[in-house]
GROMACS .gro file of C-alpha atoms in nm:
model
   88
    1UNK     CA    1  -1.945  -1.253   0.478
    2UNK     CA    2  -1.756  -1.043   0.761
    3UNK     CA    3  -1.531  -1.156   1.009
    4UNK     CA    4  -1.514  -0.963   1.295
    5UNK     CA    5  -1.119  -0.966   1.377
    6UNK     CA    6  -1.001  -1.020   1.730
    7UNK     CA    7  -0.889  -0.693   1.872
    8UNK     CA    8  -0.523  -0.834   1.887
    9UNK     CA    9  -0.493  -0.864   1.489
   10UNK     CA   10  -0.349  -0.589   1.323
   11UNK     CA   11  -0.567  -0.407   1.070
   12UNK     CA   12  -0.511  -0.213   0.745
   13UNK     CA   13  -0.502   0.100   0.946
   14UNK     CA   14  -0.253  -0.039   1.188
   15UNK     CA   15  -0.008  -0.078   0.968
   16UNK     CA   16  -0.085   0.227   0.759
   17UNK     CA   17   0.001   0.410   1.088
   18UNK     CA   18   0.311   0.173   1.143
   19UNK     CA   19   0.472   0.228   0.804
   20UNK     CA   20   0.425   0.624   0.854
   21UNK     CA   21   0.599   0.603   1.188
   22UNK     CA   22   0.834   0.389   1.002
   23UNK     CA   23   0.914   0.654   0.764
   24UNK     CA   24   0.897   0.927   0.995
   25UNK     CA   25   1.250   1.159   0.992
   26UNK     CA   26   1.382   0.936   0.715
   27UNK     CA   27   1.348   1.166   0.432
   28UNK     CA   28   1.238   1.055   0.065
   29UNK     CA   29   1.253   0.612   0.062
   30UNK     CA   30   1.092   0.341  -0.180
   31UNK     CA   31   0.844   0.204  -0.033
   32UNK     CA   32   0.674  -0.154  -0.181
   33UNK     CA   33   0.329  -0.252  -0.090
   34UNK     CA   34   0.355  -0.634  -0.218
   35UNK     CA   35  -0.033  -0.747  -0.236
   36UNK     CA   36  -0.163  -0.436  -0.270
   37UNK     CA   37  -0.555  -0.498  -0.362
   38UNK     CA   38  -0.721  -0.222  -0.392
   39UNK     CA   39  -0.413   0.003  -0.278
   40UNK     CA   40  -0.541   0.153   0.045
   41UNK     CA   41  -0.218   0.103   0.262
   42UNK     CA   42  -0.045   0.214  -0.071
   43UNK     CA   43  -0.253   0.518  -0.114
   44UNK     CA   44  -0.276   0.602   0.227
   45UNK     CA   45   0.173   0.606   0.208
   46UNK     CA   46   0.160   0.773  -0.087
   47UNK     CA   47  -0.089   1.080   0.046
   48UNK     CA   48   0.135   1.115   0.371
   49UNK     CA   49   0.440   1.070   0.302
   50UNK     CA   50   0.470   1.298  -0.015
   51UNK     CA   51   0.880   1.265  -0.064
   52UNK     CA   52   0.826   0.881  -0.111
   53UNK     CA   53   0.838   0.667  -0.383
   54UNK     CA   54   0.571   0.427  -0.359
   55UNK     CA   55   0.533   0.082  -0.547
   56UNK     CA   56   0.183  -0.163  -0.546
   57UNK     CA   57   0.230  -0.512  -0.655
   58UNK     CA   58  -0.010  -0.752  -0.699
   59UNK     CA   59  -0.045  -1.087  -0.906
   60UNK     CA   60  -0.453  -0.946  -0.995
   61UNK     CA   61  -0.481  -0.694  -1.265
   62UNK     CA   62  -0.813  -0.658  -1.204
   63UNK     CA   63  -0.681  -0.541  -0.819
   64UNK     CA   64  -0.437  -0.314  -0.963
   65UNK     CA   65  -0.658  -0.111  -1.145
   66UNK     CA   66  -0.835  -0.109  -0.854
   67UNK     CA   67  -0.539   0.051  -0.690
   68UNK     CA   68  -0.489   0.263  -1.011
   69UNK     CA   69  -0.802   0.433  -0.987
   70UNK     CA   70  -0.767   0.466  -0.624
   71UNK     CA   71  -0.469   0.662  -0.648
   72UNK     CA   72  -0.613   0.878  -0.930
   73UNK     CA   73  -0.891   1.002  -0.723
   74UNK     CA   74  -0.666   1.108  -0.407
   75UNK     CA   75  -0.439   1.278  -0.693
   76UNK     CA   76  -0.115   1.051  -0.543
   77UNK     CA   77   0.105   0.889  -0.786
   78UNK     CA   78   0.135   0.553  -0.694
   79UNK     CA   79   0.341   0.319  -0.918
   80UNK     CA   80   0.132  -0.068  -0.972
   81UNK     CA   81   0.254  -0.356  -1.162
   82UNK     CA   82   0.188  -0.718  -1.154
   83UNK     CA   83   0.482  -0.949  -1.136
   84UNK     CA   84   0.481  -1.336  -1.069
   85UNK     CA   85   0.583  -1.444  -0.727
   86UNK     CA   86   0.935  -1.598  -0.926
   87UNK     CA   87   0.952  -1.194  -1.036
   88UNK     CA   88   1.006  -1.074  -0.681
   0.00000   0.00000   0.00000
């Protein structure tokens, strides 16, 4: 099913865009995506902001290698583990 999102809610590419500006002039940083999925906003970090260090978390492995592959096939290194919420 889709659910069209009011215009007002922020979407995955909003705050792809927001973390960049975020980072922007900073320099290298660690950056954690915590619920990753399938590692887009992670990916996305990774890809732009090259001098970053970029960690995906999620409690699914089958999301992470999700995210794994992901990464892999836009040739970013993007670090995923799973960890319990307790972990964090």
């Amino acid at each position: 099913v889709l659910v069209t999102l009011p215009e007002e809610m922020p979407t995955t590419e909003t705050l792809e865009l927001a973390a960049l500006e975020h980072l922007k002039g900073r320099g290298p940083a660690d950056v954690l995506d915590i619920g990753t999925g399938s590692g887009c906003v992670a990916v996305s970090v990774a890809h732009r902001a090259k001098e970053s260090r970029v960690t995906a978390v999620d409690l699914s492995p089958a999301a992470l290698a999700v995210a794994r592959r992901n990464a892999e096939a836009h040739g970013v290194l993007v670090l995923a583990d799973g960890h319990r919420q307790e972990d964090l």
